[in-house]
Short mmCIF file of C-alpha atoms in Angstrom, two decimals:
data_model
loop_
_atom_site.label_atom_id
_atom_site.label_comp_id
_atom_site.label_asym_id
_atom_site.label_seq_id
_atom_site.Cartn_x
_atom_site.Cartn_y
_atom_site.Cartn_z
CA MET A 1 33.98 -24.73 -37.85
CA LEU A 2 33.34 -21.16 -36.74
CA GLU A 3 29.85 -20.25 -35.66
CA ILE A 4 28.82 -16.80 -34.47
CA LYS A 5 25.33 -16.49 -33.00
CA ASP A 6 23.43 -13.30 -32.09
CA LEU A 7 26.63 -11.46 -31.32
CA ASP A 8 26.44 -8.01 -29.74
CA VAL A 9 29.58 -5.98 -29.15
CA ASN A 10 29.65 -2.58 -27.51
CA TYR A 11 32.29 0.10 -27.19
CA GLY A 12 31.11 1.79 -24.04
CA LYS A 13 27.51 2.68 -24.89
CA ILE A 14 27.92 2.52 -28.64
CA ALA A 15 26.83 -0.71 -30.30
CA ALA A 16 29.59 -1.72 -32.73
CA VAL A 17 28.12 -5.09 -33.74
CA LYS A 18 24.42 -5.89 -33.46
CA GLY A 19 22.89 -9.37 -33.52
CA MET A 20 25.45 -10.84 -35.85
CA ASN A 21 25.14 -14.38 -37.20
CA LEU A 22 28.03 -15.66 -39.27
CA GLU A 23 29.56 -19.01 -40.16
CA VAL A 24 32.78 -20.21 -41.69
CA GLY A 25 32.90 -23.82 -42.88
CA PRO A 26 35.88 -26.02 -43.69
CA ASN A 27 37.88 -25.22 -46.82
CA GLU A 28 36.14 -21.98 -47.67
CA ILE A 29 37.04 -18.34 -47.96
CA VAL A 30 34.31 -16.20 -46.46
CA ALA A 31 34.32 -12.48 -47.16
CA LEU A 32 33.07 -9.87 -44.72
CA ILE A 33 32.73 -6.60 -46.59
CA GLY A 34 31.60 -3.16 -45.57
CA ASN A 35 32.68 0.44 -45.21
CA ASN A 36 35.08 1.94 -42.76
CA GLY A 37 33.65 1.77 -39.26
CA ALA A 38 30.95 -0.76 -40.16
CA GLY A 39 32.20 -3.23 -37.54
CA LYS A 40 34.45 -5.56 -39.56
CA THR A 41 37.58 -5.17 -37.46
CA THR A 42 35.51 -5.32 -34.27
CA THR A 43 34.12 -8.66 -35.43
CA LEU A 44 37.59 -10.13 -35.97
CA LYS A 45 38.89 -8.74 -32.66
CA THR A 46 35.95 -10.29 -30.88
CA ILE A 47 36.60 -13.69 -32.45
CA SER A 48 40.26 -13.62 -31.42
CA GLY A 49 39.41 -12.44 -27.90
CA LEU A 50 40.85 -8.92 -27.98
CA ILE A 51 37.32 -7.63 -27.32
CA VAL A 52 34.81 -9.34 -25.03
CA PRO A 53 31.28 -9.32 -26.47
CA ARG A 54 28.25 -8.08 -24.58
CA SER A 55 26.09 -11.04 -25.53
CA GLY A 56 25.79 -13.87 -28.03
CA SER A 57 28.14 -16.78 -28.55
CA ILE A 58 31.09 -17.84 -30.68
CA HIS A 59 31.91 -21.50 -31.14
CA PHE A 60 34.96 -22.94 -32.84
CA ASN A 61 35.18 -26.68 -33.55
CA GLY A 62 32.74 -27.32 -30.73
CA HIS A 63 34.51 -25.10 -28.15
CA ARG A 64 32.78 -22.03 -26.88
CA ILE A 65 35.43 -19.32 -27.19
CA ASP A 66 33.74 -15.98 -26.57
CA ARG A 67 34.97 -15.61 -22.99
CA LEU A 68 38.41 -17.15 -23.40
CA PRO A 69 41.61 -15.10 -23.05
CA VAL A 70 43.41 -14.19 -26.26
CA HIS A 71 46.29 -16.64 -25.93
CA LEU A 72 43.99 -19.62 -25.38
CA ILE A 73 41.95 -18.76 -28.48
CA ALA A 74 45.23 -18.59 -30.39
CA SER A 75 46.17 -22.01 -29.01
CA LEU A 76 42.99 -23.47 -30.55
CA GLY A 77 44.37 -22.54 -33.98
CA ILE A 78 42.55 -19.28 -34.69
CA VAL A 79 45.21 -16.99 -36.09
CA HIS A 80 44.42 -13.34 -36.59
CA VAL A 81 46.43 -11.17 -38.98
CA PRO A 82 45.47 -7.75 -37.68
CA GLU A 83 44.73 -4.60 -39.62
CA GLY A 84 47.90 -2.63 -40.32
CA ARG A 85 49.92 -5.92 -40.20
CA LYS A 86 51.22 -5.20 -36.68
CA ILE A 87 54.70 -6.48 -37.37
CA PHE A 88 57.03 -6.31 -34.36
CA GLY A 89 59.17 -3.49 -35.74
CA LYS A 90 62.17 -3.94 -33.48
CA LEU A 91 62.30 -7.70 -33.85
CA THR A 92 64.10 -9.15 -36.84
CA VAL A 93 62.14 -10.73 -39.65
CA TYR A 94 63.38 -14.12 -38.43
CA GLU A 95 62.20 -13.39 -34.89
CA ASN A 96 58.84 -12.20 -36.18
CA LEU A 97 58.41 -15.55 -37.91
CA MET A 98 59.59 -17.50 -34.88
CA ILE A 99 57.19 -15.66 -32.59
CA GLY A 100 54.43 -16.81 -34.92
CA ALA A 101 55.54 -20.33 -33.98
CA TYR A 102 55.49 -19.46 -30.27
CA LEU A 103 53.05 -22.27 -29.39
CA GLN A 104 54.72 -24.88 -31.60
CA LYS A 105 56.92 -27.35 -29.77
CA ASP A 106 58.29 -29.60 -32.50
CA ARG A 107 61.51 -28.08 -33.82
CA ALA A 108 61.57 -30.10 -37.04
CA LYS A 109 58.01 -28.97 -37.81
CA ILE A 110 58.90 -25.34 -37.12
CA GLN A 111 61.84 -25.60 -39.50
CA GLY A 112 59.59 -27.18 -42.12
CA ASN A 113 57.06 -24.39 -41.77
CA LEU A 114 59.82 -21.80 -41.98
CA ASP A 115 61.09 -23.32 -45.22
CA ARG A 116 57.56 -23.31 -46.62
CA VAL A 117 56.93 -19.68 -45.69
CA LEU A 118 60.26 -18.62 -47.20
CA SER A 119 59.55 -20.44 -50.43
CA LEU A 120 56.13 -18.79 -50.53
CA PHE A 121 57.73 -15.35 -49.96
CA PRO A 122 61.35 -15.58 -51.20
CA ILE A 123 61.88 -11.87 -50.56
CA LEU A 124 61.71 -12.51 -46.81
CA LYS A 125 64.68 -14.85 -47.08
CA GLN A 126 66.93 -11.92 -47.99
CA ARG A 127 65.50 -9.87 -45.14
CA LEU A 128 65.74 -12.40 -42.28
CA ARG A 129 68.29 -10.40 -40.25
CA GLN A 130 66.65 -7.02 -40.81
CA HIS A 131 64.27 -5.42 -38.34
CA GLY A 132 60.62 -5.96 -39.28
CA GLY A 133 60.08 -2.20 -39.19
CA THR A 134 62.45 -1.64 -42.12
CA LEU A 135 60.33 -3.62 -44.60
CA SER A 136 58.05 -2.05 -47.20
CA GLY A 137 54.28 -2.27 -46.75
CA GLY A 138 53.97 -5.23 -49.10
CA GLU A 139 56.83 -7.09 -47.47
CA GLN A 140 55.29 -6.45 -44.06
CA GLN A 141 52.01 -7.92 -45.23
CA MET A 142 53.87 -10.99 -46.49
CA LEU A 143 55.65 -11.21 -43.15
CA ALA A 144 52.35 -10.89 -41.29
CA ILE A 145 50.86 -13.74 -43.34
CA GLY A 146 54.06 -15.76 -43.01
CA ARG A 147 54.05 -15.23 -39.26
CA ALA A 148 50.46 -16.48 -39.16
CA LEU A 149 51.33 -19.59 -41.17
CA MET A 150 54.12 -20.41 -38.71
CA ALA A 151 51.34 -20.97 -36.16
CA GLU A 152 49.78 -23.77 -38.28
CA PRO A 153 46.37 -22.09 -38.30
CA LYS A 154 43.12 -24.01 -38.34
CA LEU A 155 41.29 -20.79 -39.18
CA LEU A 156 42.84 -17.63 -40.55
CA LEU A 157 41.35 -14.19 -39.88
CA LEU A 158 42.66 -11.62 -42.36
CA ASP A 159 41.96 -7.95 -41.71
CA GLU A 160 42.35 -5.74 -44.79
CA PRO A 161 45.34 -7.56 -46.30
CA SER A 162 45.23 -5.38 -49.43
CA LEU A 163 45.06 -2.02 -47.66
CA GLY A 164 47.58 0.52 -48.91
CA LEU A 165 49.41 -1.87 -51.23
CA ALA A 166 50.37 -1.40 -54.88
CA PRO A 167 48.21 -3.35 -57.38
CA LEU A 168 51.03 -5.78 -58.24
CA VAL A 169 51.56 -6.57 -54.58
CA VAL A 170 47.83 -7.01 -54.03
CA GLU A 171 47.86 -9.57 -56.82
CA LYS A 172 50.63 -11.50 -55.10
CA ILE A 173 48.78 -11.40 -51.76
CA VAL A 174 45.54 -12.54 -53.38
CA GLU A 175 47.33 -15.45 -55.04
CA THR A 176 48.73 -16.43 -51.67
CA ILE A 177 45.38 -16.22 -49.92
CA VAL A 178 43.82 -18.49 -52.53
CA SER A 179 46.65 -21.00 -52.27
CA ILE A 180 46.42 -21.04 -48.46
CA ALA A 181 42.71 -21.78 -48.68
CA LYS A 182 43.41 -24.55 -51.20
CA SER A 183 45.83 -26.12 -48.75
CA GLY A 184 42.86 -26.65 -46.45
CA ILE A 185 42.89 -23.62 -44.15
CA PRO A 186 39.55 -21.79 -43.99
CA ILE A 187 39.77 -18.00 -44.12
CA LEU A 188 37.56 -15.21 -42.88
CA LEU A 189 38.55 -12.25 -45.05
CA VAL A 190 37.68 -8.70 -44.06
CA GLU A 191 38.06 -6.22 -46.91
CA GLN A 192 37.08 -2.78 -48.11
CA ASN A 193 38.10 -3.97 -51.55
CA ALA A 194 34.78 -5.72 -52.02
CA LYS A 195 35.38 -6.75 -55.62
CA MET A 196 38.58 -8.60 -54.84
CA ALA A 197 37.14 -10.21 -51.71
CA LEU A 198 34.01 -11.46 -53.47
CA GLU A 199 35.96 -12.73 -56.46
CA ILE A 200 38.07 -15.09 -54.39
CA SER A 201 35.55 -16.11 -51.72
CA SER A 202 32.79 -18.68 -51.89
CA ARG A 203 30.40 -16.82 -49.61
CA GLY A 204 30.10 -13.31 -48.33
CA TYR A 205 28.46 -11.11 -45.74
CA VAL A 206 27.80 -7.39 -46.06
CA ILE A 207 27.96 -5.41 -42.85
CA GLU A 208 26.57 -1.89 -42.41
CA THR A 209 26.73 0.01 -39.09
CA GLY A 210 27.20 -3.18 -37.14
CA GLU A 211 24.50 -5.28 -38.79
CA ILE A 212 24.68 -7.96 -41.45
CA VAL A 213 22.39 -6.58 -44.14
CA LEU A 214 23.05 -9.12 -46.86
CA SER A 215 24.65 -12.53 -47.18
CA GLY A 216 24.88 -15.29 -49.72
CA SER A 217 27.17 -16.82 -52.28
CA SER A 218 29.80 -14.42 -53.46
CA ARG A 219 28.63 -14.67 -57.04
CA GLU A 220 25.11 -13.61 -56.05
CA LEU A 221 26.49 -10.74 -54.03
CA LEU A 222 28.65 -9.54 -56.90
CA GLU A 223 25.55 -9.37 -59.05
CA SER A 224 23.19 -7.87 -56.48
CA ASP A 225 22.18 -4.25 -57.02
CA ARG A 226 22.84 -3.24 -53.47
CA VAL A 227 26.44 -4.46 -53.51
CA ARG A 228 27.07 -3.10 -56.99
CA LYS A 229 25.85 0.36 -56.00
CA ALA A 230 27.34 0.64 -52.57
CA TYR A 231 30.63 -1.25 -52.91
CA LEU A 232 31.58 -1.75 -56.53
CA GLY A 233 30.92 1.79 -57.69
CA VAL A 234 28.52 0.70 -60.42
CA ALA A 235 25.58 3.03 -60.93
CA MET B 1 92.09 11.66 -7.24
CA ILE B 2 89.96 11.62 -10.37
CA PHE B 3 90.75 7.95 -10.98
CA GLN B 4 89.79 7.17 -7.44
CA GLN B 5 86.40 8.80 -7.98
CA VAL B 6 85.97 6.91 -11.22
CA ILE B 7 86.42 3.62 -9.37
CA ASN B 8 83.96 4.69 -6.69
CA GLY B 9 81.52 5.96 -9.29
CA LEU B 10 81.73 2.73 -11.24
CA THR B 11 80.87 0.74 -8.14
CA LEU B 12 77.86 2.88 -7.31
CA GLY B 13 76.91 3.13 -10.96
CA THR B 14 76.64 -0.60 -11.56
CA THR B 15 74.27 -0.94 -8.60
CA TYR B 16 72.15 1.87 -10.08
CA SER B 17 72.21 0.02 -13.39
CA LEU B 18 70.73 -3.09 -11.79
CA LEU B 19 67.96 -0.98 -10.32
CA ALA B 20 67.44 0.95 -13.55
CA LEU B 21 67.00 -2.30 -15.49
CA GLY B 22 63.91 -3.14 -13.44
CA TYR B 23 62.41 0.31 -13.96
CA SER B 24 63.10 0.06 -17.65
CA MET B 25 61.73 -3.45 -18.15
CA ILE B 26 58.52 -2.61 -16.31
CA PHE B 27 58.22 0.62 -18.30
CA GLY B 28 58.77 -1.47 -21.43
CA VAL B 29 55.82 -3.79 -20.87
CA LEU B 30 53.39 -1.53 -18.98
CA SER B 31 54.46 2.02 -19.99
CA PHE B 32 54.68 3.53 -16.53
CA ILE B 33 57.40 4.23 -14.00
CA ASN B 34 56.93 2.02 -10.97
CA PHE B 35 57.94 4.38 -8.18
CA ALA B 36 57.81 1.54 -5.66
CA HIS B 37 60.77 -0.11 -7.38
CA GLY B 38 63.42 1.57 -5.19
CA ASP B 39 61.46 0.49 -2.13
CA ILE B 40 61.54 -3.10 -3.32
CA ALA B 41 65.34 -2.78 -3.33
CA MET B 42 65.13 -1.42 0.21
CA VAL B 43 62.97 -4.36 1.32
CA GLY B 44 65.49 -6.70 -0.29
CA ALA B 45 68.29 -5.12 1.71
CA TYR B 46 66.27 -5.43 4.94
CA VAL B 47 65.29 -9.06 4.38
CA ALA B 48 68.90 -10.00 3.63
CA TRP B 49 70.13 -8.02 6.65
CA TYR B 50 67.54 -9.60 8.94
CA CYS B 51 68.40 -13.13 7.81
CA PHE B 52 72.13 -12.48 8.00
CA VAL B 53 72.28 -10.54 11.29
CA GLY B 54 69.02 -11.38 13.05
CA LEU B 55 68.73 -15.05 12.14
CA ARG B 56 72.48 -15.61 11.75
CA ARG B 57 72.23 -17.39 8.42
CA GLY B 58 74.96 -17.36 5.81
CA PHE B 59 75.22 -14.29 3.62
CA ILE B 60 74.51 -16.09 0.35
CA PRO B 61 71.36 -17.89 1.63
CA SER B 62 70.23 -14.56 3.10
CA CYS B 63 70.58 -12.90 -0.30
CA LEU B 64 68.75 -15.71 -2.06
CA LEU B 65 65.88 -15.45 0.39
CA ALA B 66 65.74 -11.67 -0.11
CA MET B 67 65.64 -12.14 -3.88
CA LEU B 68 62.81 -14.64 -3.56
CA ALA B 69 60.90 -12.38 -1.16
CA CYS B 70 61.22 -9.44 -3.53
CA ALA B 71 60.12 -11.51 -6.53
CA VAL B 72 56.97 -12.54 -4.65
CA LEU B 73 56.44 -8.96 -3.50
CA GLY B 74 56.83 -7.54 -7.00
CA VAL B 75 54.46 -10.05 -8.59
CA THR B 76 51.88 -9.57 -5.83
CA MET B 77 52.08 -5.81 -6.23
CA GLU B 78 51.38 -6.15 -9.95
CA LYS B 79 48.47 -8.58 -9.49
CA VAL B 80 46.84 -6.57 -6.71
CA GLY B 81 47.59 -3.03 -7.76
CA TYR B 82 48.47 -2.71 -11.42
CA MET B 83 46.60 -5.49 -13.21
CA PRO B 84 43.10 -4.16 -12.38
CA ILE B 85 44.00 -0.77 -13.85
CA ARG B 86 45.97 -1.98 -16.84
CA ARG B 87 43.67 -0.30 -19.36
CA ALA B 88 43.37 2.91 -17.33
CA PRO B 89 45.44 6.01 -18.11
CA ARG B 90 49.04 5.48 -17.03
CA LEU B 91 48.85 8.24 -14.45
CA ALA B 92 46.62 5.93 -12.38
CA ALA B 93 49.37 3.31 -12.29
CA VAL B 94 51.99 5.90 -11.38
CA ILE B 95 49.86 7.04 -8.45
CA ALA B 96 49.25 3.45 -7.38
CA SER B 97 53.02 2.91 -7.41
CA LEU B 98 53.52 5.94 -5.17
CA GLY B 99 51.02 4.34 -2.82
CA PHE B 100 52.97 1.08 -2.79
CA SER B 101 56.14 3.06 -2.15
CA PHE B 102 54.63 4.52 1.03
CA ILE B 103 53.26 1.16 2.10
CA LEU B 104 56.63 -0.57 1.77
CA ALA B 105 58.65 2.20 3.46
CA THR B 106 56.15 2.42 6.32
CA GLY B 107 55.86 -1.35 6.61
CA VAL B 108 59.60 -1.68 7.06
CA GLN B 109 59.58 1.08 9.70
CA VAL B 110 56.85 -0.76 11.59
CA ILE B 111 58.72 -4.07 11.51
CA TRP B 112 62.34 -3.00 11.89
CA GLY B 113 62.13 0.54 13.26
CA THR B 114 62.88 3.96 11.84
CA GLN B 115 66.56 4.04 12.82
CA PRO B 116 69.28 3.04 10.36
CA GLN B 117 70.65 -0.46 10.83
CA GLN B 118 74.22 -1.47 10.51
CA MET B 119 75.23 -3.99 7.87
CA PRO B 120 78.29 -5.84 9.13
CA PRO B 121 81.07 -6.59 6.63
CA VAL B 122 80.15 -9.71 4.72
CA ILE B 123 83.71 -10.54 3.75
CA ASP B 124 87.07 -9.39 5.06
CA ALA B 125 87.64 -6.68 2.54
CA VAL B 126 91.12 -6.78 1.08
CA THR B 127 92.38 -3.41 -0.08
CA TYR B 128 94.40 -3.14 -3.28
CA ARG B 129 96.48 -0.21 -4.37
CA VAL B 130 97.30 0.14 -8.05
CA LEU B 131 99.01 3.27 -9.40
CA GLY B 132 97.82 5.36 -6.47
CA VAL B 133 94.22 4.22 -6.78
CA THR B 134 92.74 2.29 -3.88
CA PHE B 135 89.93 -0.17 -4.17
CA ASN B 136 88.79 -3.10 -2.12
CA SER B 137 87.42 -6.53 -2.81
CA ILE B 138 83.84 -5.44 -2.03
CA GLN B 139 83.98 -2.82 -4.78
CA MET B 140 85.45 -5.35 -7.15
CA GLY B 141 82.79 -7.88 -6.22
CA VAL B 142 80.00 -5.38 -6.81
CA VAL B 143 81.29 -4.34 -10.23
CA VAL B 144 82.10 -7.85 -11.46
CA LEU B 145 78.85 -9.35 -10.21
CA SER B 146 76.78 -6.52 -11.69
CA ILE B 147 78.45 -6.88 -15.06
CA VAL B 148 77.96 -10.66 -15.07
CA ILE B 149 74.27 -10.23 -14.18
CA MET B 150 73.78 -7.65 -16.93
CA GLY B 151 75.45 -9.98 -19.42
CA LEU B 152 73.17 -12.85 -18.41
CA LEU B 153 70.16 -10.56 -18.69
CA GLN B 154 71.15 -9.57 -22.22
CA LEU B 155 71.41 -13.26 -23.15
CA LEU B 156 68.03 -13.96 -21.58
CA ILE B 157 66.36 -11.13 -23.46
CA HIS B 158 67.97 -11.70 -26.84
CA ARG B 159 68.64 -15.43 -27.00
CA THR B 160 65.73 -17.16 -25.31
CA LYS B 161 62.11 -17.71 -26.19
CA VAL B 162 60.80 -16.01 -23.07
CA GLY B 163 63.08 -13.05 -23.84
CA MET B 164 61.63 -12.81 -27.33
CA ALA B 165 58.11 -12.96 -25.88
CA LEU B 166 59.06 -10.20 -23.45
CA ARG B 167 60.32 -7.97 -26.24
CA ALA B 168 57.23 -8.66 -28.35
CA THR B 169 54.98 -7.85 -25.38
CA ALA B 170 56.83 -4.59 -24.84
CA ILE B 171 56.34 -3.59 -28.49
CA ASP B 172 52.66 -4.50 -28.83
CA ARG B 173 50.76 -6.27 -26.08
CA ASP B 174 47.64 -7.13 -28.09
CA THR B 175 49.50 -8.57 -31.05
CA ALA B 176 51.76 -10.54 -28.72
CA GLY B 177 48.61 -12.07 -27.27
CA LEU B 178 47.47 -13.03 -30.78
CA MET B 179 50.71 -15.03 -31.11
CA GLY B 180 49.58 -17.17 -28.18
CA ILE B 181 51.79 -15.46 -25.64
CA ASN B 182 50.21 -15.38 -22.19
CA ILE B 183 50.64 -11.68 -21.49
CA ASN B 184 49.86 -11.98 -17.78
CA ASN B 185 52.64 -14.52 -17.33
CA ILE B 186 55.12 -12.34 -19.19
CA ILE B 187 54.21 -9.31 -17.08
CA SER B 188 54.52 -11.35 -13.86
CA PHE B 189 57.88 -12.64 -15.08
CA THR B 190 59.01 -9.07 -15.76
CA PHE B 191 58.07 -7.96 -12.25
CA ALA B 192 59.73 -11.01 -10.69
CA LEU B 193 62.93 -10.48 -12.65
CA GLY B 194 63.00 -6.72 -12.04
CA SER B 195 62.41 -7.22 -8.33
CA VAL B 196 65.20 -9.80 -8.05
CA LEU B 197 67.58 -7.31 -9.68
CA ALA B 198 66.32 -4.61 -7.31
CA ALA B 199 67.00 -6.88 -4.31
CA ILE B 200 70.56 -7.47 -5.49
CA SER B 201 71.02 -3.74 -6.00
CA GLY B 202 69.63 -2.89 -2.55
CA ILE B 203 71.84 -5.47 -0.86
CA MET B 204 74.90 -4.18 -2.72
CA VAL B 205 74.23 -0.60 -1.62
CA ALA B 206 73.72 -1.72 1.99
CA VAL B 207 76.93 -3.74 1.95
CA TYR B 208 78.87 -0.95 0.24
CA TYR B 209 77.83 1.73 2.76
CA GLY B 210 77.59 -0.72 5.67
CA ALA B 211 74.15 0.62 6.53
CA LEU B 212 70.48 0.47 5.59
CA TYR B 213 67.52 2.67 6.47
CA PRO B 214 63.80 2.76 5.53
CA SER B 215 64.03 5.80 3.27
CA MET B 216 66.95 4.41 1.25
CA GLY B 217 64.41 3.13 -1.29
CA GLY B 218 63.52 6.67 -2.22
CA VAL B 219 67.15 7.76 -2.40
CA ILE B 220 68.46 4.97 -4.60
CA GLY B 221 65.13 4.83 -6.43
CA THR B 222 65.63 8.40 -7.59
CA LYS B 223 69.08 7.53 -8.88
CA GLY B 224 67.82 4.43 -10.67
CA PHE B 225 64.92 6.34 -12.17
CA THR B 226 67.20 9.15 -13.32
CA ALA B 227 69.50 6.55 -14.83
CA VAL B 228 66.54 5.28 -16.87
CA VAL B 229 65.65 8.78 -18.07
CA LEU B 230 69.29 9.41 -18.91
CA GLY B 231 69.72 6.13 -20.80
CA GLY B 232 66.30 6.21 -22.39
CA ALA B 233 63.14 4.58 -21.05
CA GLY B 234 62.45 1.07 -22.23
CA SER B 235 66.01 0.52 -23.44
CA ILE B 236 68.01 -2.21 -21.71
CA PRO B 237 71.46 -0.99 -22.79
CA GLY B 238 70.25 2.53 -21.93
CA ALA B 239 69.52 1.47 -18.35
CA MET B 240 72.97 -0.09 -18.01
CA VAL B 241 74.86 2.87 -19.43
CA GLY B 242 72.59 5.37 -17.67
CA GLY B 243 73.23 3.74 -14.29
CA ILE B 244 76.99 3.76 -14.70
CA LEU B 245 76.92 7.40 -15.87
CA MET B 246 74.82 8.36 -12.86
CA GLY B 247 77.31 6.73 -10.50
CA LEU B 248 80.21 8.50 -12.18
CA ILE B 249 78.47 11.90 -12.22
CA GLU B 250 77.50 11.59 -8.59
CA SER B 251 80.93 10.47 -7.51
CA LEU B 252 82.76 13.17 -9.46
CA ALA B 253 80.31 15.82 -8.29
CA GLY B 254 81.10 14.76 -4.72
CA THR B 255 84.73 15.60 -5.37
CA PHE B 256 84.12 19.17 -6.42
CA MET B 257 81.09 20.02 -4.31
CA PRO B 258 80.19 19.60 -0.66
CA SER B 259 79.02 16.06 -0.08
CA GLU B 260 75.60 17.23 1.15
CA VAL B 261 74.59 18.26 -2.36
CA ARG B 262 75.64 14.94 -3.82
CA ASP B 263 72.17 13.45 -3.79
CA ALA B 264 70.75 16.60 -5.38
CA VAL B 265 72.93 16.02 -8.44
CA ALA B 266 70.55 13.25 -9.53
CA PHE B 267 67.72 15.75 -9.73
CA LEU B 268 69.88 18.21 -11.62
CA VAL B 269 70.70 15.52 -14.18
CA LEU B 270 67.03 14.58 -14.40
CA ILE B 271 66.00 18.16 -15.14
CA LEU B 272 68.79 18.68 -17.67
CA VAL B 273 67.98 15.49 -19.58
CA LEU B 274 64.27 16.28 -19.67
CA LEU B 275 65.07 19.77 -20.97
CA ILE B 276 67.69 18.86 -23.53
CA LYS B 277 66.95 15.34 -24.72
CA PRO B 278 63.76 13.88 -23.23
CA SER B 279 64.18 10.59 -25.08
CA GLY B 280 67.48 9.94 -23.30
CA LEU B 281 70.50 8.40 -24.96
CA PHE B 282 68.86 5.31 -26.44
CA GLY B 283 65.17 5.30 -25.76
CA ARG B 284 61.75 6.55 -26.56
CA GLU B 285 60.32 9.76 -25.24
CA MET B 286 58.62 9.26 -21.92
CA VAL B 287 57.05 12.59 -21.10
CA LYS B 288 54.24 12.26 -23.59
CA GLU B 289 53.33 8.74 -22.49
#
């Protein structure tokens, strides 16, 4: 589905991602874990077209996408839920959801998707007329995921969905991520919460200062010394 | 006397509002004040005048042509001048807009001369007198048309898909792009719409005073810009209210002060707002940005 080959991304003269190879197959959750500033967000932004890479290639379902403008990449079904949720604060919750469906034409389908999102996150139903900016962090994350689902994604990029949320809310988000993947949407999950990410994913990559230093099945990674020491806090 | 000035101020004010809306919408999506915006209004007035007087076309077709010309001009300006420096500090865009302002004002002087031109009456103005207050059908036309246009604009922005995309783009350009919105199209649309409103505003001012001149862009531009600062940058209702307030302030100031200082009142208001409440009545603070 998604294939990243020898990707280099620079910020000015600083190399943010170096020679990255990464794949996401159908029906899988793939975790990309690493510390702050390791290049996780840069990777997602490059996939969705917000950053143009220096070299390397990204293919999605046979299309080469690494030079396409952002809105065309979105139209291929790659939906990016950015770090910090990026809810449109002065749009209502309803409008935030509808803007997720911006590229959808079929009204009946949009309504169906809306019903599904609202049954997934009933709390949003009570908030539909409120401004997105008035929601709590957890509700905003639900709205961000709901907004993404309105786009009928073929691949979901999630950037730190658990960041800054209470444990109970994280649990709810994790449940949702797993159920989305089960419904047939592959997910590339970027997380600092390595334990959570590796527990729900099938495969994982570890990124350090822009380079993939380790990859494999998530179970192997959870048991590897390097991951345990550096990311799980086990001595 | 006061009521009379209120009527006059309202007429002027609604034309400032139309101009202010363009400033505000462009500020909303690109975070800079397009100082060439008043000059677009001036070009609109000239194109309409030339069609109407020079080519002897009807007034309405002349206006439509001017609106179209300004839309094309605004979009071209953005593509040529502002798009290449979109990621640059906003001061670069402000300076580019000052450049465009000079180009437009000079261009009009080259084509149509430096002297003021006379705008003949477009309709036989009927004068009404109600309770000692005089107003004519041109004033009424200006106010009613402006209010209708502002109403339609509100509907467009709050009830249509493109309006929603415009608001989303103004809030967060990158995330709007992630939703599949073609940001370049939305920005072009904003410039086209703003420029059409500017053309209408410029034509109204020319018709109201019966005259047009190359530096009028700077004069009404200052008023429109001050209206934006007063109402709050990036706020649509702010631009509307700010414009009307500017017209009223200017008109009332003209009553109590010599008419030569009338145009200076705009600057006084600008300074006072920036000192007392830089975010304006409804908007976000502009000075930092």
